[in-house]
PDB file of C-alpha atoms and ligand atoms in Angstrom:
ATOM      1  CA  UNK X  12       0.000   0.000   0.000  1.00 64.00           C
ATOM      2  CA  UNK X  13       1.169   3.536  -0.673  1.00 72.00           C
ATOM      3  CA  UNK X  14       2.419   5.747   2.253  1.00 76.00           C
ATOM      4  CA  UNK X  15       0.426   8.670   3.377  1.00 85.00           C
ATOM      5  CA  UNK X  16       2.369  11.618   2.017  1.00 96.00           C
ATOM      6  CA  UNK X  17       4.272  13.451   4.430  1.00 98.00           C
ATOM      7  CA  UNK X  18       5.681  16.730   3.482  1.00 98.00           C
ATOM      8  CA  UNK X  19       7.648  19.636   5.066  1.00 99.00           C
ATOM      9  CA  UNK X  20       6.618  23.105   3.804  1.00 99.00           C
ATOM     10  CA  UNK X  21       8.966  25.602   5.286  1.00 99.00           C
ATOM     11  CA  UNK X  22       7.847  29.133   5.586  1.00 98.00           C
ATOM     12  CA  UNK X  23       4.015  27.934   5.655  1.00 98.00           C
ATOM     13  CA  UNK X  24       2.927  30.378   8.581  1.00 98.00           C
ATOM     14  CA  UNK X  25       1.640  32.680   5.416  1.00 98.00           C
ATOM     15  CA  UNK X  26       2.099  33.927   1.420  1.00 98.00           C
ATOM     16  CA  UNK X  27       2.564  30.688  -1.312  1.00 98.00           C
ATOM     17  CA  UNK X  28       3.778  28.678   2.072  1.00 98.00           C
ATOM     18  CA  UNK X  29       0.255  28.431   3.745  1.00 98.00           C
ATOM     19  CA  UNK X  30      -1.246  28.254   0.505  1.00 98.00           C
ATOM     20  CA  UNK X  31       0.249  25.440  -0.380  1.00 99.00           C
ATOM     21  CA  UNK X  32      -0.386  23.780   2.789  1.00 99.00           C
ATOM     22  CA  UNK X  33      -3.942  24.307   2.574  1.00 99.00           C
ATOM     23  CA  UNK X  34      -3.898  22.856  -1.006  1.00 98.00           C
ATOM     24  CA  UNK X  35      -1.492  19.463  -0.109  1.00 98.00           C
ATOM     25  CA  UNK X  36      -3.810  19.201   3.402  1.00 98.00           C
ATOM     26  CA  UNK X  37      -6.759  18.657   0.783  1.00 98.00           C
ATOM     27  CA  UNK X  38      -4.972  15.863  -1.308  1.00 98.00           C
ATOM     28  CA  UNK X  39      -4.570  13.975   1.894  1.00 98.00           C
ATOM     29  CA  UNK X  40      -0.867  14.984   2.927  1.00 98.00           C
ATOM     30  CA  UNK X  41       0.006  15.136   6.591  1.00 98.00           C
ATOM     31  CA  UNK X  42       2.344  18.077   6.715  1.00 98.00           C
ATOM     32  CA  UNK X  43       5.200  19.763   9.045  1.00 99.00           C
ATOM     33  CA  UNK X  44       4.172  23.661   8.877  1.00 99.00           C
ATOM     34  CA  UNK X  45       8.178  25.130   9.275  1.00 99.00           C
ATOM     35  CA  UNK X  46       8.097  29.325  10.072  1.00 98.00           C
ATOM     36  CA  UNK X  47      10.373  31.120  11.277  1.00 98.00           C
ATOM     37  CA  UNK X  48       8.910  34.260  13.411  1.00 98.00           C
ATOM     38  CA  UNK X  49       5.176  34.125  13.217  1.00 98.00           C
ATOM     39  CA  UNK X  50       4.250  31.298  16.039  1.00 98.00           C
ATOM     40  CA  UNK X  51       1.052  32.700  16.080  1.00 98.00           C
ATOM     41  CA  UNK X  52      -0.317  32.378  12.147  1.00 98.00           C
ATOM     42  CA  UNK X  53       1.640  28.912  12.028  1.00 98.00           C
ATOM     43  CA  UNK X  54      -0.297  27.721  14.567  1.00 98.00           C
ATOM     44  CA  UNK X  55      -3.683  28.800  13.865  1.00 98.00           C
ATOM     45  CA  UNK X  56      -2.903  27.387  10.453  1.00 98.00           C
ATOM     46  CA  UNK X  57      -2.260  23.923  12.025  1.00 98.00           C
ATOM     47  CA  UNK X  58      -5.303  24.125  14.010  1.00 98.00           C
ATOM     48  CA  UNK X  59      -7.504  25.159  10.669  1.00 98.00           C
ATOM     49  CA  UNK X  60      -5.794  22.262   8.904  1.00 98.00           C
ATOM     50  CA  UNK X  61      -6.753  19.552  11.947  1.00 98.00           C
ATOM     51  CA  UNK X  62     -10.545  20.659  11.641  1.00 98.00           C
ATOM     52  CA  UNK X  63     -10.672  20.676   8.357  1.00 98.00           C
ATOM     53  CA  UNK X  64      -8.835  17.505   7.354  1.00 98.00           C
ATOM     54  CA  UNK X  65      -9.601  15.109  10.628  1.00 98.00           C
ATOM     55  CA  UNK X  66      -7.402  11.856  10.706  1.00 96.00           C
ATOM     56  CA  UNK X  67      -4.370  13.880   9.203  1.00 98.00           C
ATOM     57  CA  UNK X  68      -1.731  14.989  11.140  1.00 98.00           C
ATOM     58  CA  UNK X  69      -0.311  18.593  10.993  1.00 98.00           C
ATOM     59  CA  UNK X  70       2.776  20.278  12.877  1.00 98.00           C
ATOM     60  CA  UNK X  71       3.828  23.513  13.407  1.00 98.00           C
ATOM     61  CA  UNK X  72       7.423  23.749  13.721  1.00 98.00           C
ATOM     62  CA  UNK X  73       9.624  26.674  14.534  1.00 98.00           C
ATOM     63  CA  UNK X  74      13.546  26.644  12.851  1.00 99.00           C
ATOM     64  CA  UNK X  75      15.326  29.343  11.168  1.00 99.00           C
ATOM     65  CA  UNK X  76      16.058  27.541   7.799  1.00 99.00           C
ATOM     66  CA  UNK X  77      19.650  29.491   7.815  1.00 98.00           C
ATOM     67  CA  UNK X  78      20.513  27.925  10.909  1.00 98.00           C
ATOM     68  CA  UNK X  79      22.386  24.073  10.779  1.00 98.00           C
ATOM     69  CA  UNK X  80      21.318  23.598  14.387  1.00 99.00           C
ATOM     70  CA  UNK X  81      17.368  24.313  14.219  1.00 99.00           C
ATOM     71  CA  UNK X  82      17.263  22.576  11.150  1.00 99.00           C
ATOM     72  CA  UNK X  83      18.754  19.443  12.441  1.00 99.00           C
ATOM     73  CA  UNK X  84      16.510  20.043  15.158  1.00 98.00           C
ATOM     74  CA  UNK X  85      13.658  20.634  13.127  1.00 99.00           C
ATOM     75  CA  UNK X  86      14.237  17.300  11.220  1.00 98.00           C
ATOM     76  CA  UNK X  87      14.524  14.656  14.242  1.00 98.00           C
ATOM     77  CA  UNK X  88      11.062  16.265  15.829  1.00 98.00           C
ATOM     78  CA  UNK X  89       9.964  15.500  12.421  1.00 98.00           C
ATOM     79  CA  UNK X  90      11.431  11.799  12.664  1.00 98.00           C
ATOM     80  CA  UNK X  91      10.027  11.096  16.017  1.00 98.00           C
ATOM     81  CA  UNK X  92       6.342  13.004  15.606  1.00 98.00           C
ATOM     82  CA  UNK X  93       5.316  12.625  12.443  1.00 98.00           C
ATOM     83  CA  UNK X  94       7.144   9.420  10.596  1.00 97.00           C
ATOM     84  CA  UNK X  95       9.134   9.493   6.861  1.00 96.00           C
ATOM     85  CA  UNK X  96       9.342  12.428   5.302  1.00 97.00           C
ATOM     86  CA  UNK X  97       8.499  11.864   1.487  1.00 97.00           C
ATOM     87  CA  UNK X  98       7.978  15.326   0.606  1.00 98.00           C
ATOM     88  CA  UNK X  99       9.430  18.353   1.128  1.00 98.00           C
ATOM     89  CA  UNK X 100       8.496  22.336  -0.170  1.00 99.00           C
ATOM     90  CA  UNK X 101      11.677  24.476  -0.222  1.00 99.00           C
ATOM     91  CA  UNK X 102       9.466  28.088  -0.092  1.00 98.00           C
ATOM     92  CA  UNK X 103      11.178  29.524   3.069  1.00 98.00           C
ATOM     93  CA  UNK X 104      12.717  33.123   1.424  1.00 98.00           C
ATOM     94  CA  UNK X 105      13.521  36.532   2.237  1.00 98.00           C
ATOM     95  CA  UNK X 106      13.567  39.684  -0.297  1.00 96.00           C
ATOM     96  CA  UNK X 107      15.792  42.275   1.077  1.00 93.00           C
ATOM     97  CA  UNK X 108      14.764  46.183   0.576  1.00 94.00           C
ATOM     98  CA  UNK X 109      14.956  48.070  -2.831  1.00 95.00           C
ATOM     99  CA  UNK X 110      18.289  49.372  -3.106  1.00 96.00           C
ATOM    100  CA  UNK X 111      21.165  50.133  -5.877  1.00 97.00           C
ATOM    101  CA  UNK X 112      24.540  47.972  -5.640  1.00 98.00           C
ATOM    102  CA  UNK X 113      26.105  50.946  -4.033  1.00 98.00           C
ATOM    103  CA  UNK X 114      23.841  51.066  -1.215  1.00 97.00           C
ATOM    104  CA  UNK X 115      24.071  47.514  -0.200  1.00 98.00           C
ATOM    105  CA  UNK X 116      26.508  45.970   2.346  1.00 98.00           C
ATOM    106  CA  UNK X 117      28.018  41.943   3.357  1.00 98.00           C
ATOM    107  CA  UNK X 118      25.536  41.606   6.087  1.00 98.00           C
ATOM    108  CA  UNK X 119      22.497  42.045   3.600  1.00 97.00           C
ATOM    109  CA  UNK X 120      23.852  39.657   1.243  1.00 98.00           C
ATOM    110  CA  UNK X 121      25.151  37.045   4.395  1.00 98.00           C
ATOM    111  CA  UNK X 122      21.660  36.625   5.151  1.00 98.00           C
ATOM    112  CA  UNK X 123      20.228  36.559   1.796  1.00 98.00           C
ATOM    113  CA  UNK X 124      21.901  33.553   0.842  1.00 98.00           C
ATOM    114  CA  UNK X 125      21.728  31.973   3.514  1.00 98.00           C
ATOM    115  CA  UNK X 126      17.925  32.012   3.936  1.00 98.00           C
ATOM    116  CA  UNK X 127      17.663  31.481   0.129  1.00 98.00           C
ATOM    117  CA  UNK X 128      20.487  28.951  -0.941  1.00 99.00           C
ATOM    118  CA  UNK X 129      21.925  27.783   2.322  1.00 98.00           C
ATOM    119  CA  UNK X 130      18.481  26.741   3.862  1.00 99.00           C
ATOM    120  CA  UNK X 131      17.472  25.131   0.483  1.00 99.00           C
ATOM    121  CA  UNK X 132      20.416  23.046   0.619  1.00 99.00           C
ATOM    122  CA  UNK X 133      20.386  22.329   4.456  1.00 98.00           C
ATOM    123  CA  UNK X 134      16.440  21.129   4.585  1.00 99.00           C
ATOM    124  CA  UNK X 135      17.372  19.404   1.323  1.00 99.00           C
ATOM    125  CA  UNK X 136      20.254  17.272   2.793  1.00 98.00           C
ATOM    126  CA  UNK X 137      18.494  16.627   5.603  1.00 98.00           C
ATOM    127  CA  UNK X 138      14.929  15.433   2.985  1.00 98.00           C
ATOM    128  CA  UNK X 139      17.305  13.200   0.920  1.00 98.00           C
ATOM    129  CA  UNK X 140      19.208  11.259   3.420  1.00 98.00           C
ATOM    130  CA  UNK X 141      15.495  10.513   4.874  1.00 98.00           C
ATOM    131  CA  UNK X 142      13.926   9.963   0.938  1.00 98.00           C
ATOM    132  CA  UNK X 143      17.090   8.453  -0.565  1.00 98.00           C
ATOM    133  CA  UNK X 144      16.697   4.938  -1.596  1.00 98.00           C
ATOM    134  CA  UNK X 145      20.572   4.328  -1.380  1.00 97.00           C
ATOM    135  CA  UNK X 146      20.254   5.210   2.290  1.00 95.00           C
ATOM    136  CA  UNK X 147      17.279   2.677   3.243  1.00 95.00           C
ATOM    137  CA  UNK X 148      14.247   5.343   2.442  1.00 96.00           C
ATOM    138  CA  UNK X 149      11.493   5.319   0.019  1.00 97.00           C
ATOM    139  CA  UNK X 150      12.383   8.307  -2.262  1.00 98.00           C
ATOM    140  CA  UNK X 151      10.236  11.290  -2.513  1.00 98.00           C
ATOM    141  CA  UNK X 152      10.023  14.959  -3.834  1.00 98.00           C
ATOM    142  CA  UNK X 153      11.269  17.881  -3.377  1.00 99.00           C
ATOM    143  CA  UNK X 154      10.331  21.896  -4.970  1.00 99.00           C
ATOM    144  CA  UNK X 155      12.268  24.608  -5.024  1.00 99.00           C
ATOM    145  CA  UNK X 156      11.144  27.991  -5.010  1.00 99.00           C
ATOM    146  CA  UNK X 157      12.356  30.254  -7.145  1.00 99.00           C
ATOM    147  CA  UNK X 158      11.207  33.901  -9.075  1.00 98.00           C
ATOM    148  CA  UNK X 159      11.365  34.858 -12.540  1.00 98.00           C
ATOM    149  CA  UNK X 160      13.821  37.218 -11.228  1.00 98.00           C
ATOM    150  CA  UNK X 161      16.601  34.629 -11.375  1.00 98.00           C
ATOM    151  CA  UNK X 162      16.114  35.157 -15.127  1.00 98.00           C
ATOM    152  CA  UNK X 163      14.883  38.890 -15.399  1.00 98.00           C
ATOM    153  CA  UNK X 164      17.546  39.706 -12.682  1.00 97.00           C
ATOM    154  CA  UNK X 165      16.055  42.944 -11.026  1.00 96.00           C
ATOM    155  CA  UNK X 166      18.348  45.610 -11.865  1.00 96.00           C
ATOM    156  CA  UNK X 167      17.788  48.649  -9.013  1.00 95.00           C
ATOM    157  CA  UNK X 168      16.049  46.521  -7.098  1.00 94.00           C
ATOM    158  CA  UNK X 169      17.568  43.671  -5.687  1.00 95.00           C
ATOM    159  CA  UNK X 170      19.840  42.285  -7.613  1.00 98.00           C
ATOM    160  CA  UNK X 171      21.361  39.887  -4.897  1.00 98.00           C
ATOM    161  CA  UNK X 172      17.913  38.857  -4.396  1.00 98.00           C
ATOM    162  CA  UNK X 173      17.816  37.591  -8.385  1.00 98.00           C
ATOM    163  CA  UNK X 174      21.187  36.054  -7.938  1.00 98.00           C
ATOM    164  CA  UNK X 175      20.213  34.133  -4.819  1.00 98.00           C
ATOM    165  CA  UNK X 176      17.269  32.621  -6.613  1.00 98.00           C
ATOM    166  CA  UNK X 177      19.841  31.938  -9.896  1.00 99.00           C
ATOM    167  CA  UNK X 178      21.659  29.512  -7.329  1.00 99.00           C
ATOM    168  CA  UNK X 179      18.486  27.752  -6.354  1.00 99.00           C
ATOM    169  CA  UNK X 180      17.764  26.925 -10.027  1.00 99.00           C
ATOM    170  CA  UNK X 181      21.142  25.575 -10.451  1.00 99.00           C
ATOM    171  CA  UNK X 182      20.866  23.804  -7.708  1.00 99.00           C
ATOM    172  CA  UNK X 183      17.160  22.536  -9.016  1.00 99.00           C
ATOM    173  CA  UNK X 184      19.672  21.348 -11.924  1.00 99.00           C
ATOM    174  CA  UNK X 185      22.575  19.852  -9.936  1.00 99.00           C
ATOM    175  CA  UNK X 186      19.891  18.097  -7.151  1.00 99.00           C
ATOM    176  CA  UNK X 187      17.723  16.882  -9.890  1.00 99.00           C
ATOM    177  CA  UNK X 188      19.872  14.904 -11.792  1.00 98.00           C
ATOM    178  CA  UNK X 189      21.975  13.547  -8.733  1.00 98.00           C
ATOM    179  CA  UNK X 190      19.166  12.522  -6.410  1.00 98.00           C
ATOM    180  CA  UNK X 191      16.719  11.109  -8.950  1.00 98.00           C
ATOM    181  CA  UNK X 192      19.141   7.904  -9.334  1.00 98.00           C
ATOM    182  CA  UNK X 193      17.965   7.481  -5.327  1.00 98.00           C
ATOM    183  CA  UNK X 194      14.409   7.980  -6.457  1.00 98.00           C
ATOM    184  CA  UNK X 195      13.879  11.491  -5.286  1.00 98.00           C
ATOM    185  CA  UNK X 196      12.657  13.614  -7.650  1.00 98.00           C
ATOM    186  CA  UNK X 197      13.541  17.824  -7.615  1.00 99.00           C
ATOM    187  CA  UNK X 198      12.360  20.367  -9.296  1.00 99.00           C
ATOM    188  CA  UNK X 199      11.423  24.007  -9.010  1.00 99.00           C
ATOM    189  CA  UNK X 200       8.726  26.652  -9.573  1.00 99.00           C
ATOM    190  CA  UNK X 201       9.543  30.063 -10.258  1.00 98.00           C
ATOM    191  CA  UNK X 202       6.891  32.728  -9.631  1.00 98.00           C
ATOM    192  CA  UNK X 203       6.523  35.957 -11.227  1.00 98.00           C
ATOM    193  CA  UNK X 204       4.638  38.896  -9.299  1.00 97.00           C
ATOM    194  CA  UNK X 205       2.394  36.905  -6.838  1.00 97.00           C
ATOM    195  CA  UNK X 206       0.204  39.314  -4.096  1.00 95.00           C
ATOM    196  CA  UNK X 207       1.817  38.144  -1.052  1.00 96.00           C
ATOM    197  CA  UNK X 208       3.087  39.987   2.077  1.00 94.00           C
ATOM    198  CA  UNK X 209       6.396  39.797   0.761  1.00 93.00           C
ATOM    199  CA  UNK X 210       6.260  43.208  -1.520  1.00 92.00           C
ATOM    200  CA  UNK X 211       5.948  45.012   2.169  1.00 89.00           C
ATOM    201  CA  UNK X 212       9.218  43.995   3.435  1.00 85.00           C
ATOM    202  CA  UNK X 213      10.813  45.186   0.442  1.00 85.00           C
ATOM    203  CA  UNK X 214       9.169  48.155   0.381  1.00 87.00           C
ATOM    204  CA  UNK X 215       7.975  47.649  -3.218  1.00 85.00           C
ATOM    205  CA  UNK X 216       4.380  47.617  -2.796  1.00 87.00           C
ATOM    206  CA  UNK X 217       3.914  50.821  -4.427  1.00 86.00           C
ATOM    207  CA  UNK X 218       5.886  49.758  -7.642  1.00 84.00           C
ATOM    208  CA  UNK X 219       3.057  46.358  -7.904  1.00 88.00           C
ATOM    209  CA  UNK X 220       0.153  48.885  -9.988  1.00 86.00           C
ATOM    210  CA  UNK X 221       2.931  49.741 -12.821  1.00 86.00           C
ATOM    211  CA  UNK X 222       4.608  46.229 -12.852  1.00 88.00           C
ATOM    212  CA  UNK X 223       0.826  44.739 -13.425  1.00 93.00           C
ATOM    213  CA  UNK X 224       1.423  46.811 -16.988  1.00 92.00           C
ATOM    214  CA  UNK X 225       4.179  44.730 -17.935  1.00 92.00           C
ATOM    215  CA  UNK X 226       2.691  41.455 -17.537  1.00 96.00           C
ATOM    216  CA  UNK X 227       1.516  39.794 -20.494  1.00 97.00           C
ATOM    217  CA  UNK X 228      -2.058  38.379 -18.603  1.00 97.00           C
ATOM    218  CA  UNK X 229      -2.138  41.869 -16.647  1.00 96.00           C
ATOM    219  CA  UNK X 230      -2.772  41.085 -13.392  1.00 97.00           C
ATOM    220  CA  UNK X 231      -0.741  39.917 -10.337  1.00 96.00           C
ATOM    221  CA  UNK X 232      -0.639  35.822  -9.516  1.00 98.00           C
ATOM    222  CA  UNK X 233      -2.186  34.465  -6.515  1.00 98.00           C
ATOM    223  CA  UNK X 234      -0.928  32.107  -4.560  1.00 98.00           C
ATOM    224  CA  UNK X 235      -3.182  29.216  -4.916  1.00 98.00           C
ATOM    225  CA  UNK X 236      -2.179  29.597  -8.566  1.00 98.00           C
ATOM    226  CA  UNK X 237       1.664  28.969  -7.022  1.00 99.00           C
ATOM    227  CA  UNK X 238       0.775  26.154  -4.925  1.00 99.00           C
ATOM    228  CA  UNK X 239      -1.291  23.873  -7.819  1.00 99.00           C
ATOM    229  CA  UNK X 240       2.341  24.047  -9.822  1.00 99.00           C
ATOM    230  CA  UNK X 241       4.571  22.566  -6.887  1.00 99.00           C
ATOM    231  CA  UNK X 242       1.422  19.977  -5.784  1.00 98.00           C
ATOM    232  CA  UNK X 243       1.592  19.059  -9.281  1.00 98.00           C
ATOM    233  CA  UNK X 244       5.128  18.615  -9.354  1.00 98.00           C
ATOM    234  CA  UNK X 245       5.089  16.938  -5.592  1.00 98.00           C
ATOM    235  CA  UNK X 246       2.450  14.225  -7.424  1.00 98.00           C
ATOM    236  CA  UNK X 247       3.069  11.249  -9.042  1.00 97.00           C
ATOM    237  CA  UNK X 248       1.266  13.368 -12.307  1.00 98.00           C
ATOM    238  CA  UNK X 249       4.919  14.634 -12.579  1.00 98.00           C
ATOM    239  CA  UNK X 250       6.430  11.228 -12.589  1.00 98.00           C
ATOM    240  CA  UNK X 251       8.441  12.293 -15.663  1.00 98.00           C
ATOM    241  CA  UNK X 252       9.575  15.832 -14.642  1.00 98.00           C
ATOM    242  CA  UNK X 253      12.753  15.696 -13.287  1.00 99.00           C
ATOM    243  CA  UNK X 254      15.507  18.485 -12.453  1.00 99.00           C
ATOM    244  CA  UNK X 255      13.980  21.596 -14.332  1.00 98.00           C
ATOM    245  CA  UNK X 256      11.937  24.486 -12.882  1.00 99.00           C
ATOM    246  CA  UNK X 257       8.217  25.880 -14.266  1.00 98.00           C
ATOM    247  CA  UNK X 258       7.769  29.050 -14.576  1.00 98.00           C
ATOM    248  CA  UNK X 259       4.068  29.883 -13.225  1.00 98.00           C
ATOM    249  CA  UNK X 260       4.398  34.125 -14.384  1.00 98.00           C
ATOM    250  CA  UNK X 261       1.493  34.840 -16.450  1.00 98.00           C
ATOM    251  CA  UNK X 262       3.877  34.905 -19.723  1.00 98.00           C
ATOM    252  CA  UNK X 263       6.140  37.673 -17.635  1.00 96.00           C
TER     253      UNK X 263
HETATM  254  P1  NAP U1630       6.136  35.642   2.432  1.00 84.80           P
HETATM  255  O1  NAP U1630       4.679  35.957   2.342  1.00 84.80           O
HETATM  256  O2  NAP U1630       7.072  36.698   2.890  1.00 84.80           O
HETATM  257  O3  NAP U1630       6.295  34.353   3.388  1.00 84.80           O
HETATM  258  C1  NAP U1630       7.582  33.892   3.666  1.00 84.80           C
HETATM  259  C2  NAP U1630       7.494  32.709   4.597  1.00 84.80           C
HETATM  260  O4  NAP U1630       8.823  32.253   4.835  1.00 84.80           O
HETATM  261  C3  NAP U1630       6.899  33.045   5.952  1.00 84.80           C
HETATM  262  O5  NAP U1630       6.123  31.950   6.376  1.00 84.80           O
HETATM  263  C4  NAP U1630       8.121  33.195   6.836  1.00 84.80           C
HETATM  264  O6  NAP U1630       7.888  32.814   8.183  1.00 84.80           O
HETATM  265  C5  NAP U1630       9.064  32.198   6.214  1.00 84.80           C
HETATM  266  N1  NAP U1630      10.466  32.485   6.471  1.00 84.80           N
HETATM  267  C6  NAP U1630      11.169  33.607   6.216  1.00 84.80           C
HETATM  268  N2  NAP U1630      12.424  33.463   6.608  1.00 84.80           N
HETATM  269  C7  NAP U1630      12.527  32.221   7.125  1.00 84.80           C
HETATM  270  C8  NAP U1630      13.577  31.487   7.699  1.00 84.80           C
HETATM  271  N3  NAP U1630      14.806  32.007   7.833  1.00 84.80           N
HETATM  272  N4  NAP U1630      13.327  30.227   8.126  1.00 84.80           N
HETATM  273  C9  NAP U1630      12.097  29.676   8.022  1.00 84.80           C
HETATM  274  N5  NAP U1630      11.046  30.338   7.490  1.00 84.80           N
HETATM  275  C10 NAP U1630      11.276  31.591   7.047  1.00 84.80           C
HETATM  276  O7  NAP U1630       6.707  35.095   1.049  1.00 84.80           O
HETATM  277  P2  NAP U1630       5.961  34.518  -0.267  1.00 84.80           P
HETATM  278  O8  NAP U1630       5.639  35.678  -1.133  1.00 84.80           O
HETATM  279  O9  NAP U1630       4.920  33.574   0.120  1.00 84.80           O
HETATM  280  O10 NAP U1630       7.184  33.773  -0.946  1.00 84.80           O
HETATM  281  C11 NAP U1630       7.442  32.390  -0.762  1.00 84.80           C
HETATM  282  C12 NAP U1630       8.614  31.996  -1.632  1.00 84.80           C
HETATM  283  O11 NAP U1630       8.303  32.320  -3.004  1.00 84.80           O
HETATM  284  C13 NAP U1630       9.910  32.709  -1.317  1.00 84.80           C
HETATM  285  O12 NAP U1630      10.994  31.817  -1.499  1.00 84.80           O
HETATM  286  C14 NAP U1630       9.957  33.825  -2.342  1.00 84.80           C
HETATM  287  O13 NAP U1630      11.272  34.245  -2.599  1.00 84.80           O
HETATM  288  C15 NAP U1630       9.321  33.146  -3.549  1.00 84.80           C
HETATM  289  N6  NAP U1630       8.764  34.083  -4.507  1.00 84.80           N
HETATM  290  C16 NAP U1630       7.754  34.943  -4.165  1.00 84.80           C
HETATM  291  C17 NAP U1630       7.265  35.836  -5.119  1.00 84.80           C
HETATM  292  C18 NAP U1630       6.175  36.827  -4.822  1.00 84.80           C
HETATM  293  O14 NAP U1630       5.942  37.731  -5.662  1.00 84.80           O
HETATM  294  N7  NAP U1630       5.472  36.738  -3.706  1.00 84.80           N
HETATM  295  C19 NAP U1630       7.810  35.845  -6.407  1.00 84.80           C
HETATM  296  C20 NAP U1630       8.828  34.958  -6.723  1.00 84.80           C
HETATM  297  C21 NAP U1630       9.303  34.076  -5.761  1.00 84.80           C
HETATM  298  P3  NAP U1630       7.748  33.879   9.390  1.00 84.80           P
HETATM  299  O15 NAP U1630       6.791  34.939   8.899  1.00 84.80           O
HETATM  300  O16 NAP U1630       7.211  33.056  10.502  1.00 84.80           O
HETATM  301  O17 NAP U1630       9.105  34.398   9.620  1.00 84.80           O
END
């Protein structure tokens, strides 16, 4: 008999995180809600999910994806509460403010990369020596988010924001094609403008009404529209798809 799905989201306490959880939660996944600040929203969110979807089981679990300790941390409550992890949602990312090259100093970029690239590849060690068939697991699948700004870039902006997503699609590439031989599957989805709390911490809200001009469907994505692509590529539907990343932009 097939497993129940079990799948970590990290950064689910809101944005294309929660959204996804809601959407997985409905196809019958059990599912470790990772944040990193927001106790609160991550929690009601796993209280939603355990009304809604009774006989599943849901987690909230607190671990800065940056940091090697919490993760490890994160991963053996993970073992011990919830079972095999066979799925596993890299969203967890930070945008940094708006700023030109000349403005911007080592710390930003420190911590940029290592939310961005440095907790994609810690949770995704920690997902493939659980998933990898060569080490005694099942396989499984793993998503990486990325932005159409890895390919845009996002000159005046946040350029080191572009870059750090650039890295996750390589590493899409690299991960994809070394892991699937232990029957995990990785891939990526890379989001163009989606309405999500994010634009606020970069303080480019404001700039969303003339961006909306440049997209070829004209409007902003939502995040639902987010979380179908990496369900879709966390399903067997996607048995196929292997290291490459979707963009899901509305032809931006
Ligand atoms: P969001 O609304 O800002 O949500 C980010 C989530 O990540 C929150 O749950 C947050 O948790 C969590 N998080 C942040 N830093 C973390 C850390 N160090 N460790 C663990 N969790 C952390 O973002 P979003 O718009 O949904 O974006 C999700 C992903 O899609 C990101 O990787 C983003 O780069 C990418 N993306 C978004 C867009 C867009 O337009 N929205 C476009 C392209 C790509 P707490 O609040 O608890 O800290």
């Amino acid at each position: 008999m097939k497993p129940v799905p079990l799948t970590l989201i990290t950064g689910a306490s809101r944005g294309i995180g929660a959204a996804t959880a809601r959407l997985l939660a409905a196809r019958g996944h059990d599912l470790a809600l990772n944040y990193a600040r927001d106790a609160g929203s991550a929690q009601a969110l796993e209280a939603e999910l355990r009304a809604a979807h009774p006989g599943q089981r849901f987690l909230a679990l607190q671990a800065d994806v940056a940091d090697e300790a919490q993760v490890l941390a994160m991963f053996t409550r993970i073992d011990a509460e919830l079972g095999r992890l066979n799925g596993l949602v890299n969203n967890a990312g930070i945008v940094v403010p708006a700023q030109r090259l000349a403005q911007m100093d080592m710390a930003r970029w420190q911590r940029l990369f290592a939310v961005n690239v440095f907790g994609t590849l810690l949770c995704s060690r920690e997902a493939a020596r659980r998933m990898s068939t060569r080490q005694g697991g099942a396989g499984g699948a793993i998503v990486n988010l990325s932005s159409r700004a890895a390919k845009l870039g996002s000159p005046g902006i946040y350029a080191d924001y572009a870059a750090s997503k650039g890295a996750v699609d390589s590493l899409t590439v690299s991960l994809g094609r070394e892991l699937i031989g232990e029957g995990i599957r990785v891939n990526g989805v890379r989001p163009g403008i989606i309405e999500t709390e994010i634009h606020a911490d970069s303080g480019t809200m404001d700039l969303l009404p003339a961006a909306t001009a440049g997209i070829p469907i004209q409007r902003l994505g939502r995040a639902e529209e987010v979380a179908e692509a990496i369900a879709w590529l966390l399903s067997d539907a996607a048995s196929y798809t292997v290291a490459t990343t979707l963009d899901v932009a509305g032809g931006r």
